[in-house]
PDB file of C-alpha atoms in Angstrom:
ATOM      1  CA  UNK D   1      -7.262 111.793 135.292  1.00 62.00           C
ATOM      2  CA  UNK D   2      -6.016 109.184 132.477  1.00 62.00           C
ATOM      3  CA  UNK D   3      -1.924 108.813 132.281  1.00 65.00           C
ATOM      4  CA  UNK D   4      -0.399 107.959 129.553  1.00 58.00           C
ATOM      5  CA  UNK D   5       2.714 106.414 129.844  1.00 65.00           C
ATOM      6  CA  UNK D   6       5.670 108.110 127.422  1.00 76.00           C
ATOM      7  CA  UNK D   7       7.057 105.874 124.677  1.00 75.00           C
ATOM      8  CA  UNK D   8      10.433 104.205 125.011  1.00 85.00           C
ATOM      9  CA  UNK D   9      12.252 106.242 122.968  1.00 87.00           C
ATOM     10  CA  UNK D  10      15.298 106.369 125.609  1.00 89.00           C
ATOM     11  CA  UNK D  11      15.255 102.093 125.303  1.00 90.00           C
ATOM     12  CA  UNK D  12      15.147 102.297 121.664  1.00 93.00           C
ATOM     13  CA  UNK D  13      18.420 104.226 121.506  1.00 93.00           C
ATOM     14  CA  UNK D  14      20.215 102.118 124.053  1.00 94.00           C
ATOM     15  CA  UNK D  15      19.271  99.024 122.634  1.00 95.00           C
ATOM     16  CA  UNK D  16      20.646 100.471 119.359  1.00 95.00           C
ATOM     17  CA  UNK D  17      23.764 101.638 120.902  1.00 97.00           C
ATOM     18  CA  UNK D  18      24.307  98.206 122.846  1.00 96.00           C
ATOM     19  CA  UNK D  19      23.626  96.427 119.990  1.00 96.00           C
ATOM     20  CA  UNK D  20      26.600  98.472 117.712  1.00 96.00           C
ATOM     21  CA  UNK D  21      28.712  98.216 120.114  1.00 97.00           C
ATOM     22  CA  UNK D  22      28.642  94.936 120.866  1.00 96.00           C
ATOM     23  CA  UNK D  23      28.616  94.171 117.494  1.00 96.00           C
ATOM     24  CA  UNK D  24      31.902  96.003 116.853  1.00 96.00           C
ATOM     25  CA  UNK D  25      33.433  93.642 119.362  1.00 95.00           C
ATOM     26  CA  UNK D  26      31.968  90.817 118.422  1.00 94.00           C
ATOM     27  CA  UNK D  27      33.699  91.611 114.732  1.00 94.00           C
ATOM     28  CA  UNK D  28      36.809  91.567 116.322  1.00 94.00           C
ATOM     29  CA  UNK D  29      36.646  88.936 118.546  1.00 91.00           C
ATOM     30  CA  UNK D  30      35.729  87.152 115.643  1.00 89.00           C
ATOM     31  CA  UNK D  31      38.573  87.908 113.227  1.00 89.00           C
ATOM     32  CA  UNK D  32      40.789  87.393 115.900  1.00 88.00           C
ATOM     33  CA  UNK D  33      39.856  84.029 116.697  1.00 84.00           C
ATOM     34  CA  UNK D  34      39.404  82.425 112.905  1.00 81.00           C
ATOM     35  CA  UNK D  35      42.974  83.392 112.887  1.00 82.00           C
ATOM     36  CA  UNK D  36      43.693  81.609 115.650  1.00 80.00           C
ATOM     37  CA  UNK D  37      41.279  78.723 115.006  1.00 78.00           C
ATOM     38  CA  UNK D  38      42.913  78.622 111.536  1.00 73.00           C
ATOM     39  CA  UNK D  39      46.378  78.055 112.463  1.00 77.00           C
ATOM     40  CA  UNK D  40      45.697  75.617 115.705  1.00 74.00           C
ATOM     41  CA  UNK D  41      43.555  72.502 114.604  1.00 65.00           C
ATOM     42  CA  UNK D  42      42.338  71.992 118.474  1.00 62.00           C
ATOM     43  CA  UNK D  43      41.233  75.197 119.215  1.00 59.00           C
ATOM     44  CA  UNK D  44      37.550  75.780 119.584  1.00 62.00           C
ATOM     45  CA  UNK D  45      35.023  78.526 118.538  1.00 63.00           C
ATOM     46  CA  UNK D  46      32.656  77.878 121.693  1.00 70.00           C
ATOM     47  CA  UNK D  47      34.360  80.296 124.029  1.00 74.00           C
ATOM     48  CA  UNK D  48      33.016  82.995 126.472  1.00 79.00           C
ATOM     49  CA  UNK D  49      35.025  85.474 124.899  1.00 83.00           C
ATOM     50  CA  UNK D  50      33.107  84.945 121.301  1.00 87.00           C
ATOM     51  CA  UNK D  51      29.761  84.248 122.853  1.00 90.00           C
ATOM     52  CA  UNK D  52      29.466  86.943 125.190  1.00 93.00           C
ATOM     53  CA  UNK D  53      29.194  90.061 122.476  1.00 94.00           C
ATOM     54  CA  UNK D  54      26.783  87.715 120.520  1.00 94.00           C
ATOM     55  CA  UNK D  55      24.919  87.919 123.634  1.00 95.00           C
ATOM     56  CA  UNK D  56      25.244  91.391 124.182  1.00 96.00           C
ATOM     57  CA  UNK D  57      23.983  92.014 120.686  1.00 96.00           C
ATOM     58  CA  UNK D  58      20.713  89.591 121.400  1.00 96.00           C
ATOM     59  CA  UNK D  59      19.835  91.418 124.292  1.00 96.00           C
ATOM     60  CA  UNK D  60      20.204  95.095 122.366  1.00 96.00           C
ATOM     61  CA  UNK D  61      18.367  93.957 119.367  1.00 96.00           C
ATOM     62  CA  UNK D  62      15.417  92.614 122.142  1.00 96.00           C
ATOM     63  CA  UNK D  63      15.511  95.770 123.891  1.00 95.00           C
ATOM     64  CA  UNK D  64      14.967  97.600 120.608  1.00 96.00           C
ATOM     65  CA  UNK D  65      13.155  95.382 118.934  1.00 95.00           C
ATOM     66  CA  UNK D  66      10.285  95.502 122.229  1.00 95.00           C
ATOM     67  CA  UNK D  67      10.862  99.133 122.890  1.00 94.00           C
ATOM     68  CA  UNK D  68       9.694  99.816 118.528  1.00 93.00           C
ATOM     69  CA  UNK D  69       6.750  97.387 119.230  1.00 93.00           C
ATOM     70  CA  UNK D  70       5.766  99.173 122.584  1.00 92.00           C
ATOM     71  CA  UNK D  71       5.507 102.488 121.001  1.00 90.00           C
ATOM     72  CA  UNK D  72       2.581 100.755 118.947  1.00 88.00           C
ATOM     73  CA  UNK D  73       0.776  98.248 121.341  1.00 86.00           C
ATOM     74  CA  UNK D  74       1.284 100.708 124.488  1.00 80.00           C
ATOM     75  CA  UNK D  75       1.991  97.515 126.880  1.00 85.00           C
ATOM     76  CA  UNK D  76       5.739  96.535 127.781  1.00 85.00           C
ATOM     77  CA  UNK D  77       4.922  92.755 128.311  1.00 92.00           C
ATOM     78  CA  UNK D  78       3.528  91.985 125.522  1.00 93.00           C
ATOM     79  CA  UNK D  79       5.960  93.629 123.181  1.00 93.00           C
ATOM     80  CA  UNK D  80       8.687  91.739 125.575  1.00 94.00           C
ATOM     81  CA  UNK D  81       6.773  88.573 124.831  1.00 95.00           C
ATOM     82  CA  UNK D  82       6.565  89.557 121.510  1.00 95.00           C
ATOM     83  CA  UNK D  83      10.157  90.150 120.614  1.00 95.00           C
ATOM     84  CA  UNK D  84      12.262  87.528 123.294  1.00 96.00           C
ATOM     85  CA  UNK D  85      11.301  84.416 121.243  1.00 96.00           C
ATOM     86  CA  UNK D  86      11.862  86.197 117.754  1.00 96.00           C
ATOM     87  CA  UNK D  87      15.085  87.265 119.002  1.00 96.00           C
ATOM     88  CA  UNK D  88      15.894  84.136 120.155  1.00 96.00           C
ATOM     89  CA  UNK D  89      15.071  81.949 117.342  1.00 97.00           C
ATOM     90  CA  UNK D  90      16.638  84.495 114.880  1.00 96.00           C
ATOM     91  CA  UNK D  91      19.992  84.303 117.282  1.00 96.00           C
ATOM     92  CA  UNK D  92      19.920  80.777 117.072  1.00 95.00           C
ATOM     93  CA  UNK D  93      19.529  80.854 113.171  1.00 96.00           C
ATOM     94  CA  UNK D  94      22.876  83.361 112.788  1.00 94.00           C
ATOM     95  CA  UNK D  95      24.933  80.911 115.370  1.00 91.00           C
ATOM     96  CA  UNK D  96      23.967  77.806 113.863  1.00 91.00           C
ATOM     97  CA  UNK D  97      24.546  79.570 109.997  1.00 90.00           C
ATOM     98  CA  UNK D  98      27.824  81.127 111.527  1.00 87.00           C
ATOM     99  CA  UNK D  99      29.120  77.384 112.756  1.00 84.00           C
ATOM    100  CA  UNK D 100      28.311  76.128 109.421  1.00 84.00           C
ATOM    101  CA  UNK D 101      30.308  78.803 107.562  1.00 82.00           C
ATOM    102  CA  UNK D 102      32.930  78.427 110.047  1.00 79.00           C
ATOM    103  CA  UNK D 103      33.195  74.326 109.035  1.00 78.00           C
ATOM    104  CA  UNK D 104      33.119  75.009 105.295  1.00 78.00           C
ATOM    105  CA  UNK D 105      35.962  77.699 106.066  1.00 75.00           C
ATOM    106  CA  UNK D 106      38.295  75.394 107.724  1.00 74.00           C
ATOM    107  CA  UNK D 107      37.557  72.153 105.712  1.00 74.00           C
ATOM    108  CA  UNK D 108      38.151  73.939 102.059  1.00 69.00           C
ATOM    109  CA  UNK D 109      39.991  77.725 103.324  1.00 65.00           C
ATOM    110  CA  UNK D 110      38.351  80.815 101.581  1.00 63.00           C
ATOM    111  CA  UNK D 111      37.091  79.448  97.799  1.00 62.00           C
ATOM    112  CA  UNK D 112      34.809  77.084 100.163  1.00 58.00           C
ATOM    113  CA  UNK D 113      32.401  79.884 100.808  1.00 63.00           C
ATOM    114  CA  UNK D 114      33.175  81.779  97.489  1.00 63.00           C
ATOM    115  CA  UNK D 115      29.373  82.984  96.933  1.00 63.00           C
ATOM    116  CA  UNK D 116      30.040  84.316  92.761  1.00 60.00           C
ATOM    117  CA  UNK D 117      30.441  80.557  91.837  1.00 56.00           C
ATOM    118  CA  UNK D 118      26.670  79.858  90.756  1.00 54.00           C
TER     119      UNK D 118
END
């Protein structure tokens, strides 16, 4: 008898629901420290406390990225090997975009990043 394995469906809604959540803290984290980072010229950005729920949000968006691919390819290592590196190189692309905005933020305050000036 041939078995056919059940798609992810559970995966794709914790992967959603880790990813919301952890985006919801990393919001607030967030806001938190530009306040801080604004008002105290030494203070970094690079802390646990900021990159942890950016993590948290990677590994979400993996898990349901991979789990939406594996309902179509059937295998769970190749839609893992699939979505890792596109989750990776898109979380590098937000960080390193983030740290930009953050340095045009603090060298020229809010009309820095105005985006209607064009």
């Amino acid at each position: 008898m041939y078995y056919l394995p059940q798609p992810p469906y559970f995966l794709i809604a914790v992967g959603l629901f880790v990813g919301i959540t952890c985006g919801a803290a990393f919001e607030a984290t967030l806001k938190q420290k530009v306040k801080l980072w604004l008002n105290t010229p030494a203070s970094t950005l690079a802390d646990l406390d900021l990159q942890l729920p950016f993590m948290g949000i990677c590994v979400g968006v993996c898990v349901f990225l991979a789990s939406g691919v594996q309902i179509f390819l059937g295998n769970g290592w190749i839609s893992y090997a699939i979505s890792l590196p596109i989750t990776i190189f898109i979380a590098a692309l937000v960080w390193r975009q983030l740290d930009s905005l953050l340095k045009q933020l603090k060298s020229g305050g809010s009309a820095a990043i105005d985006l209607d000036v064009f």
